[in-house]
Coordinates of C-alpha atoms and ligand atoms in Angstrom, one line a residue:
M1 CA 12.1 -3.2 -44.8
I2 CA 11.0 -6.6 -46.2
L3 CA 13.4 -9.5 -46.7
V4 CA 12.7 -11.8 -49.7
V5 CA 14.5 -15.1 -49.5
D6 CA 14.5 -17.3 -52.6
D7 CA 17.1 -19.4 -54.4
Q8 CA 15.5 -18.5 -57.8
P9 CA 16.8 -15.1 -59.0
E10 CA 13.7 -14.7 -61.3
N11 CA 11.4 -15.2 -58.3
I12 CA 13.3 -12.7 -56.3
F13 CA 13.2 -10.2 -59.2
S14 CA 9.5 -10.4 -59.7
L15 CA 8.6 -10.3 -55.9
K16 CA 10.9 -7.3 -55.5
K17 CA 9.3 -5.4 -58.4
L18 CA 5.9 -6.2 -57.1
L19 CA 6.6 -5.0 -53.5
E20 CA 8.5 -1.9 -54.7
S21 CA 5.5 -1.0 -56.8
K22 CA 3.7 -0.5 -53.4
K23 CA 6.7 1.6 -52.1
F24 CA 8.0 -1.2 -49.8
E25 CA 11.7 -1.2 -49.2
V26 CA 13.0 -4.6 -50.1
D27 CA 16.2 -6.6 -49.4
T28 CA 16.9 -10.0 -50.8
A29 CA 18.8 -13.2 -49.8
A30 CA 19.5 -16.1 -52.2
S31 CA 19.7 -18.8 -49.6
G32 CA 18.7 -19.7 -46.0
E33 CA 22.3 -19.1 -44.8
E34 CA 22.5 -15.6 -46.3
A35 CA 19.0 -14.8 -44.9
L36 CA 20.2 -15.8 -41.3
R37 CA 23.3 -13.7 -41.7
K38 CA 21.3 -10.7 -42.8
V39 CA 18.7 -10.9 -40.1
L40 CA 21.4 -10.6 -37.5
K41 CA 22.7 -7.4 -39.1
N42 CA 19.6 -5.6 -40.2
D43 CA 16.1 -5.0 -38.9
Y44 CA 13.2 -6.4 -41.0
A45 CA 9.5 -5.8 -40.7
L46 CA 8.6 -9.0 -42.6
I47 CA 10.3 -12.0 -44.1
I48 CA 9.0 -13.7 -47.2
L49 CA 10.5 -17.1 -47.3
D50 CA 10.7 -19.7 -50.0
V51 CA 10.3 -23.2 -48.6
Q52 CA 12.3 -25.2 -51.0
M53 CA 15.9 -24.1 -51.0
P54 CA 19.3 -26.0 -51.2
G55 CA 21.1 -26.0 -47.9
I56 CA 19.0 -24.7 -45.1
D57 CA 15.4 -24.8 -46.2
G58 CA 12.7 -22.3 -45.4
F59 CA 11.3 -24.2 -42.4
E60 CA 14.7 -24.4 -40.8
V61 CA 15.3 -20.7 -41.4
A62 CA 11.9 -19.9 -39.7
E63 CA 12.7 -22.2 -36.7
T64 CA 16.1 -20.5 -36.3
L65 CA 14.6 -17.1 -36.5
A66 CA 12.1 -18.1 -33.8
G67 CA 15.0 -18.9 -31.5
Y68 CA 16.7 -15.5 -31.8
S69 CA 15.3 -12.9 -29.5
K70 CA 16.1 -10.2 -32.1
T71 CA 13.9 -11.9 -34.8
R72 CA 11.4 -13.7 -32.7
E73 CA 8.7 -11.1 -33.4
V74 CA 9.3 -10.6 -37.1
P75 CA 6.5 -12.1 -39.1
V76 CA 7.4 -14.8 -41.6
I77 CA 5.3 -15.6 -44.7
F78 CA 6.1 -18.9 -46.6
L79 CA 5.8 -18.9 -50.3
S80 CA 5.8 -22.2 -52.1
A81 CA 5.0 -23.6 -55.5
V82 CA 6.0 -27.1 -54.8
N83 CA 5.1 -28.0 -51.2
T84 CA 1.4 -27.2 -51.3
E85 CA 0.2 -30.2 -49.4
K86 CA -1.4 -29.9 -46.0
K87 CA 1.5 -31.4 -44.1
F88 CA 3.9 -28.7 -45.5
I89 CA 1.4 -25.9 -44.7
T90 CA 1.1 -27.3 -41.1
R91 CA 4.8 -27.5 -40.7
G92 CA 5.1 -23.9 -42.0
Y93 CA 2.8 -22.7 -39.3
A94 CA 4.5 -24.9 -36.7
S95 CA 7.9 -23.5 -37.5
G96 CA 6.7 -20.0 -36.7
G97 CA 5.2 -18.7 -40.0
I98 CA 2.1 -16.6 -39.8
D99 CA 1.0 -17.3 -43.4
Y100 CA 1.6 -19.9 -46.0
I101 CA 1.0 -18.8 -49.6
T102 CA 1.0 -21.3 -52.4
K103 CA 1.8 -20.4 -56.0
P104 CA 0.5 -19.3 -58.4
V105 CA -0.1 -16.1 -56.4
D106 CA -2.7 -13.5 -57.2
P107 CA -0.5 -10.3 -56.9
D108 CA -3.3 -8.1 -55.5
I109 CA -4.2 -10.7 -52.8
F110 CA -0.5 -11.2 -52.1
L111 CA 0.1 -7.5 -51.7
L112 CA -3.0 -7.2 -49.4
R113 CA -1.6 -9.9 -47.1
V114 CA 1.8 -8.4 -47.1
T115 CA 0.4 -4.9 -46.3
T116 CA -1.7 -6.4 -43.4
F117 CA 1.2 -8.3 -41.8
H118 CA 3.5 -5.4 -42.4
R119 CA 1.1 -3.0 -40.6
L120 CA 0.5 -5.6 -37.9
Y121 CA 4.2 -5.8 -37.2
E122 CA 4.5 -2.0 -37.1
Q123 CA 1.7 -1.8 -34.6
T124 CA 3.3 -4.6 -32.5
L125 CA 6.6 -2.6 -32.6
A126 CA 4.8 0.6 -31.5
L127 CA 3.0 -1.3 -28.8
S128 CA 6.2 -2.8 -27.5
E129 CA 7.9 0.6 -27.6
T130 CA 5.0 2.1 -25.6
Q131 CA 5.3 -0.8 -23.1
R132 CA 9.0 -0.2 -22.8
V133 CA 8.5 3.5 -22.1
L134 CA 5.7 2.7 -19.6
E135 CA 8.0 0.2 -17.8
K136 CA 10.7 2.7 -17.6
E137 CA 8.3 5.3 -16.3
I138 CA 7.0 2.9 -13.7
E139 CA 10.6 2.1 -12.7
I140 CA 11.4 5.9 -12.4
R141 CA 8.2 6.4 -10.3
K142 CA 9.0 3.5 -8.1
K143 CA 12.5 4.8 -7.5
A144 CA 11.1 8.3 -6.8
Q145 CA 8.6 6.8 -4.3
R146 CA 11.4 4.8 -2.6
E147 CA 13.5 7.9 -2.3
L148 CA 10.6 9.9 -1.0
K149 CA 9.8 7.2 1.5
D150 CA 13.5 7.2 2.6
K151 CA 13.4 11.0 2.9
V152 CA 10.2 10.9 5.0
E153 CA 11.7 8.3 7.2
D154 CA 14.9 10.3 7.6
L155 CA 12.9 13.4 8.5
N156 CA 10.8 11.5 11.0
T157 CA 13.9 10.0 12.6
T158 CA 15.3 13.5 12.9
L159 CA 12.1 14.9 14.4
E160 CA 12.1 12.0 16.8
S161 CA 15.6 12.9 18.0
L162 CA 14.7 16.5 18.7
P163 CA 14.4 17.8 22.2
Q164 CA 11.2 19.6 21.1
I165 CA 7.7 18.4 20.5
A166 CA 7.6 17.9 16.7
F167 CA 5.0 17.1 14.2
R168 CA 4.3 17.0 10.4
A169 CA 1.1 17.7 8.6
D170 CA -0.2 17.4 5.1
I171 CA -1.2 20.4 2.9
Y172 CA -4.7 20.3 4.4
G173 CA -3.3 20.6 7.9
R174 CA -4.0 17.0 8.9
I175 CA -1.3 15.7 11.2
T176 CA 0.6 12.9 9.6
F177 CA 3.5 12.4 12.1
V178 CA 4.2 13.2 15.8
N179 CA 7.2 12.4 17.8
R180 CA 7.1 10.8 21.2
R181 CA 7.2 14.1 23.2
W182 CA 3.9 15.0 21.6
F183 CA 2.2 12.6 23.9
Q184 CA 3.3 14.5 27.0
Y185 CA 0.9 17.2 25.9
S186 CA -1.7 15.5 23.8
T187 CA -3.5 12.1 24.2
C188 CA -4.0 11.7 20.5
A189 CA -1.7 12.0 17.5
G190 CA -4.3 13.9 15.5
I191 CA -5.2 16.5 18.1
F192 CA -3.1 19.6 19.0
P193 CA -2.1 20.0 22.7
Q194 CA -4.7 22.1 24.6
T195 CA -3.8 25.8 24.8
H196 CA -4.4 28.1 27.8
P197 CA -7.9 29.7 27.6
D198 CA -6.2 33.2 27.5
D199 CA -3.9 32.2 24.7
I200 CA -4.4 31.7 21.0
C201 CA -6.8 29.0 19.8
M202 CA -4.5 26.5 18.1
E203 CA -7.1 25.4 15.5
E204 CA -7.7 29.0 14.5
V205 CA -4.1 30.1 14.0
W206 CA -3.3 26.8 12.3
A207 CA -6.2 27.2 9.8
E208 CA -5.1 30.8 9.2
A209 CA -1.5 29.7 8.5
I210 CA -2.7 27.0 6.0
K211 CA -5.0 29.5 4.3
N212 CA -2.1 32.0 3.8
G213 CA 0.6 29.4 3.2
E214 CA 2.8 31.4 5.6
P215 CA 5.1 30.2 8.4
L216 CA 3.8 30.7 11.9
E217 CA 5.6 31.6 15.1
R218 CA 3.8 32.2 18.4
E219 CA 4.4 31.9 22.1
V220 CA 1.7 29.7 23.6
R221 CA 1.0 27.9 26.9
I222 CA 0.1 24.3 26.4
R223 CA -1.2 21.8 29.0
E224 CA 1.0 19.0 30.2
I225 CA -1.1 15.8 30.6
S226 CA 0.6 14.4 33.7
S227 CA 0.6 17.6 35.8
G228 CA -2.3 19.4 34.3
S229 CA -0.3 22.6 34.3
Y230 CA 0.3 24.9 31.4
H231 CA 3.9 25.4 30.1
Y232 CA 5.1 28.2 27.8
H233 CA 6.2 27.0 24.4
L234 CA 7.4 28.6 21.3
L235 CA 5.3 27.2 18.4
R236 CA 6.9 27.3 15.0
I237 CA 5.3 25.9 11.9
I238 CA 6.9 26.1 8.5
P239 CA 5.7 25.0 5.0
I240 CA 7.9 22.6 3.1
K241 CA 7.8 23.7 -0.5
N242 CA 8.6 22.0 -3.8
E243 CA 9.6 25.0 -5.8
L244 CA 6.5 27.2 -5.2
D245 CA 4.0 24.6 -4.1
I246 CA 3.5 23.6 -0.5
K247 CA 4.0 19.9 0.0
S248 CA 3.6 19.6 3.7
W249 CA 4.2 21.3 7.0
V250 CA 6.7 20.8 9.8
G251 CA 6.1 22.2 13.3
T252 CA 7.8 22.3 16.7
F253 CA 6.9 23.4 20.2
T254 CA 10.0 24.5 22.0
D255 CA 9.8 24.6 25.8
I256 CA 10.5 28.2 26.9
D257 CA 8.8 27.9 30.2
D258 CA 11.9 28.5 32.4
Q259 CA 13.0 31.5 30.4
K260 CA 9.4 32.9 30.4
Q261 CA 9.1 32.5 34.1
E262 CA 12.4 34.3 34.6
E263 CA 11.1 37.1 32.3
L264 CA 7.8 37.3 34.2
K265 CA 9.7 37.5 37.5
K266 CA 12.0 40.3 36.0
D267 CA 8.9 42.2 34.8
E268 CA 7.3 41.8 38.2
F269 CA 10.4 43.1 39.9
L270 CA 10.7 46.0 37.5
S271 CA 7.1 46.9 38.1
I272 CA 7.4 46.8 41.9
A273 CA 10.8 48.5 41.9
S274 CA 9.7 51.4 39.7
H275 CA 6.5 51.9 41.8
E276 CA 8.5 51.9 45.0
L277 CA 11.1 54.3 43.6
K278 CA 8.5 56.7 42.3
T279 CA 7.2 57.8 45.7
P280 CA 10.6 58.8 47.4
L281 CA 11.6 60.4 44.0
T282 CA 8.5 62.6 43.9
S283 CA 9.4 63.8 47.5
I284 CA 13.0 64.5 46.5
K285 CA 11.9 66.4 43.5
A286 CA 9.4 68.5 45.6
Y287 CA 12.2 69.3 48.2
I288 CA 14.6 70.3 45.4
Q289 CA 11.9 72.6 43.9
L290 CA 11.5 74.1 47.4
L291 CA 15.2 74.6 47.7
E292 CA 15.2 76.2 44.2
R293 CA 12.5 78.6 45.3
I294 CA 14.4 79.5 48.4
E295 CA 17.7 79.9 46.5
S296 CA 16.1 82.1 43.9
K297 CA 15.6 84.7 46.6
Q298 CA 19.4 84.6 47.5
P299 CA 22.2 86.1 45.4
E300 CA 23.5 83.5 42.9
S301 CA 26.1 81.1 44.4
V302 CA 27.6 77.7 43.8
T303 CA 24.7 76.1 45.7
T304 CA 22.3 77.5 43.1
S305 CA 24.1 75.6 40.3
Y306 CA 24.3 72.4 42.5
I307 CA 20.6 72.5 43.1
S308 CA 19.9 73.1 39.4
R309 CA 22.1 70.1 38.5
A310 CA 20.4 67.9 41.2
H311 CA 17.1 69.0 39.6
D312 CA 18.2 67.9 36.1
Q313 CA 19.4 64.5 37.4
V314 CA 16.1 63.9 39.3
C315 CA 14.2 64.7 36.1
K316 CA 16.3 62.1 34.2
L317 CA 15.6 59.6 36.9
E318 CA 12.0 60.4 36.8
N319 CA 11.9 59.8 33.0
L320 CA 13.7 56.4 33.5
I321 CA 11.3 55.3 36.2
G322 CA 8.4 56.6 34.0
D323 CA 9.6 54.4 31.2
L324 CA 10.0 51.4 33.4
L325 CA 6.4 51.9 34.7
D326 CA 5.2 52.2 31.1
V327 CA 6.9 48.8 30.3
S328 CA 5.0 47.1 33.1
K329 CA 1.8 48.8 32.0
I330 CA 2.3 47.4 28.5
E331 CA 3.0 44.0 29.9
N332 CA -0.3 44.1 31.9
G333 CA -2.3 45.7 29.1
K334 CA -2.7 48.8 31.2
L335 CA -1.1 51.4 29.0
K336 CA -4.2 53.4 28.1
M337 CA -4.5 56.2 25.6
N338 CA -6.5 59.3 26.3
M339 CA -7.7 60.1 22.8
Q340 CA -8.6 63.7 22.0
P341 CA -8.4 65.8 18.8
F342 CA -5.2 67.9 18.7
S343 CA -3.1 70.0 16.4
M344 CA -0.1 68.1 15.3
E345 CA 1.5 71.3 13.9
Q346 CA 1.4 72.9 17.4
L347 CA 2.8 69.7 18.9
L348 CA 5.7 69.6 16.5
A349 CA 6.5 73.2 17.2
S350 CA 6.4 72.6 20.9
V351 CA 8.6 69.5 20.6
I352 CA 11.2 71.4 18.5
E353 CA 11.2 74.1 21.1
T354 CA 11.7 71.6 24.0
I355 CA 14.5 69.7 22.2
S356 CA 16.3 72.9 21.2
S357 CA 16.1 74.4 24.7
T358 CA 17.2 71.2 26.5
N359 CA 20.1 70.8 24.1
S360 CA 21.0 74.5 23.8
H361 CA 24.7 73.6 24.6
S362 CA 25.0 71.3 21.5
N363 CA 24.1 73.7 18.5
I364 CA 21.5 71.2 17.2
H365 CA 19.7 72.6 14.2
I366 CA 16.3 71.0 13.4
E367 CA 15.3 71.4 9.8
R368 CA 11.7 71.0 8.8
K369 CA 10.8 69.3 5.4
G370 CA 7.3 68.8 4.1
P371 CA 3.9 70.5 4.4
A372 CA 2.4 72.0 7.6
I373 CA -0.3 69.7 9.0
T374 CA -3.6 71.6 9.0
T375 CA -5.9 68.6 9.7
E376 CA -6.5 67.7 13.3
I377 CA -5.4 64.3 14.6
T378 CA -7.2 62.3 17.2
G379 CA -4.8 60.7 19.7
D380 CA -3.1 61.0 23.0
V381 CA -1.1 64.2 22.6
I382 CA 1.1 63.4 25.6
R383 CA 2.0 60.0 24.3
I384 CA 2.6 61.2 20.8
E385 CA 4.9 63.9 22.3
Q386 CA 6.7 61.1 24.2
V387 CA 7.3 59.3 20.8
L388 CA 8.6 62.4 19.1
I389 CA 10.9 63.3 22.1
N390 CA 12.2 59.8 22.1
F391 CA 13.0 59.9 18.4
F392 CA 14.7 63.3 18.7
T393 CA 16.6 62.3 21.9
N394 CA 17.9 59.2 20.1
A395 CA 18.7 61.3 17.0
I396 CA 21.0 63.5 19.2
K397 CA 22.4 60.6 21.3
Y398 CA 23.3 58.3 18.4
A399 CA 24.8 61.1 16.3
P400 CA 27.7 62.6 18.2
G401 CA 29.4 65.2 16.2
S402 CA 26.5 65.9 14.0
D403 CA 24.4 69.0 14.5
K404 CA 21.6 68.5 11.9
I405 CA 18.3 66.7 12.3
I406 CA 15.5 66.8 9.7
L407 CA 11.9 66.5 10.7
H408 CA 9.9 65.2 7.7
T409 CA 6.1 65.5 7.4
A410 CA 4.1 64.1 4.5
V411 CA 0.8 62.6 3.7
K412 CA 1.2 59.0 2.4
N413 CA -1.6 56.7 1.4
D414 CA -4.1 58.9 3.3
R415 CA -2.0 58.8 6.4
L416 CA 0.1 61.3 8.2
Y417 CA 3.8 60.4 8.0
I418 CA 6.3 61.9 10.4
A419 CA 10.0 61.0 10.4
V420 CA 13.0 62.1 12.3
Q421 CA 16.2 61.8 10.3
D422 CA 19.7 62.0 11.8
F423 CA 23.2 61.7 10.3
G424 CA 24.7 59.6 13.0
I425 CA 26.1 56.1 13.5
G426 CA 23.1 54.3 11.9
M427 CA 22.7 50.5 12.3
P428 CA 23.2 47.3 10.3
S429 CA 20.0 46.5 8.2
D430 CA 19.4 43.2 10.1
K431 CA 18.9 45.1 13.3
K432 CA 16.2 47.5 12.0
D433 CA 13.2 45.4 13.0
R434 CA 14.6 44.4 16.3
V435 CA 15.2 47.9 17.8
F436 CA 11.5 48.2 18.7
A437 CA 11.7 45.0 20.9
K438 CA 11.8 45.2 24.6
F439 CA 15.3 45.7 26.1
Y440 CA 16.9 45.4 22.7
R441 CA 20.0 47.5 22.1
V442 CA 22.3 47.3 19.0
E443 CA 25.4 45.6 20.4
E444 CA 27.8 47.6 18.2
S445 CA 26.7 50.8 20.0
A446 CA 25.5 49.5 23.4
M447 CA 28.8 50.0 25.2
E448 CA 29.3 53.5 23.9
F449 CA 25.9 55.0 24.6
Q450 CA 23.9 54.6 27.9
G451 CA 20.4 53.4 27.7
L452 CA 17.9 50.6 28.7
G453 CA 16.5 49.7 25.3
I454 CA 12.9 50.4 26.2
G455 CA 12.2 53.8 24.7
L456 CA 11.4 52.5 21.2
Y457 CA 9.5 49.6 22.6
I458 CA 7.1 52.0 24.4
C459 CA 7.0 54.2 21.2
A460 CA 6.0 51.1 19.2
E461 CA 3.1 50.3 21.6
I462 CA 1.9 53.9 21.6
I463 CA 1.8 54.0 17.8
R464 CA 0.1 50.6 17.6
Q465 CA -2.6 51.8 19.9
H466 CA -3.2 54.7 17.5
Q467 CA -3.6 52.2 14.6
G468 CA -0.4 53.6 13.1
D469 CA 2.7 52.0 11.6
F470 CA 6.3 52.6 12.5
G471 CA 9.8 51.7 11.4
V472 CA 13.3 52.8 10.6
E473 CA 15.5 53.3 7.5
S474 CA 19.1 53.1 8.3
S475 CA 22.6 52.1 7.2
V476 CA 25.8 52.0 9.2
G477 CA 27.6 55.4 9.2
Q478 CA 24.9 57.1 7.2
G479 CA 22.4 57.9 9.9
S480 CA 18.8 56.7 10.6
T481 CA 15.3 57.9 9.8
F482 CA 12.8 56.8 12.4
Y483 CA 9.2 57.2 11.3
F484 CA 5.6 56.6 12.3
T485 CA 2.3 57.1 10.5
L486 CA -1.1 57.9 11.9
P487 CA -4.6 57.7 10.4
F488 CA -6.5 61.0 10.0
S489 CA -9.5 60.8 12.2
Ligands
ADP501 P1 18.1 53.1 24.3 O1 18.5 54.3 23.5 O2 17.8 53.5 25.8 O3 19.1 52.0 24.2 P2 15.8 52.7 22.6 O4 14.7 51.8 22.7 O5 15.5 54.2 22.5 O6 16.7 52.5 23.9 O7 16.7 52.3 21.4 C1 17.0 50.9 21.2 C2 18.3 50.8 20.4 O8 18.1 51.2 19.1 C3 19.4 51.6 20.9 O9 20.1 51.0 22.0 C4 20.3 51.8 19.7 O10 21.1 50.7 19.6 C5 19.3 51.8 18.6 N1 18.9 53.2 18.2 C6 17.8 53.9 18.5 N2 17.8 55.1 17.9 C7 18.9 55.2 17.1 C8 19.5 56.1 16.2 N3 18.9 57.3 16.0 N4 20.6 55.8 15.5 C9 21.2 54.6 15.7 N5 20.7 53.6 16.6 C10 19.6 53.9 17.3

């Protein structure tokens, strides 16, 4: 809107008409005082000011406007018929005017000037708005940067206070922070501690984790600088995400050396103990078999039943020791498979027969679902039998009071799928992945059922060596389905 200030109503009238003919919005003031009142209330894009006015004249109005922050930027055009001399024109500019037009005025030229100044003002306004927005944006960014810096400092302080070796890295895997403990194992902040030659190559697994954007968890031996010896650590690296994008990585090495040494000692003890137990046990079994043979020639007596029970118990002990030996073989990478083609259908029939005869007292009924397997499988038939017997034995052990087991066979994704389903106690879903770990037993059932927690661990290793998959579907009170898959050779 344009404000026209003139004490002559006829001047105001004609200027208003002229400006409105070009679609300008016009407001008017009949004196300097009224003009000053109006500028404080309204926003004007241009002020056209008569110089000669009773009371406050045009120059004074312009000087006052220049003093108000609200009106400082509003362009002022002086319009005068009387004060056309140079000194007035000079004063007009000095008091803040941007143009000084003397009458008579050519309407076209006048309108051109007004339009130009009006546009200039609008551009100035737009520019200052842009500047204001930019300043706000800069302020927001500065604040965000300050907050980010604070967060990073907080995180670094937290990492510094950890009892582990801790580090942070950018999205490209470049290390950006390490805590003091790092230097017990590395001489340089940018270089990972040296790993044992038999363990993972740190750079390789790190590159892999960055490529996949996945967290990493590995046991690794790293070399302590002062002693030169390797210590077991659990390495964990996790991506820090902002919604879906990875922003950085945080990693820790937790010292698990004591625990690991204990575990190694325990494994070593188990290995020695099971080896040492095996020899006398084999002799005991041989003597019992001799006794059985002698007894079979005698009429049946109480001794016959005692010998038979002793034989059963020795067989159980033999299985236990066999499992313990398998565990130490797995630990030493010595559990070898004797791969031969065999008929899975025959193996399944034989396993069902074995399970039914060894549990004849318990009315177990094994139902078969799925097609007969006609294609031969290449694998270690004795080890696959061990897996099936283990699944069935567990299906009986962990389902007291239930007499049904379903053996499922199927072909899924070009693989043979075999599953043993029971209707027993089941297990909580968070335990499903852990039951295949060494010595793991679900605590809810551990007290009630005897066991060592190594059967499934051995099964898992056997299936892994056959390039198969394994797992369990289960829910508490509903039963469990343990399955494995094997590739067709
Ligand atoms: P063990 O039976 O000697 O404890 P396993 O390795 O065979 O050892 O099994 C590990 C654990 O998995 C068991 O202790 C038990 O808690 C759970 N488990 C195994 N089979 C079943 C099953 N069919 N139903 C419910 N829980 C099972």
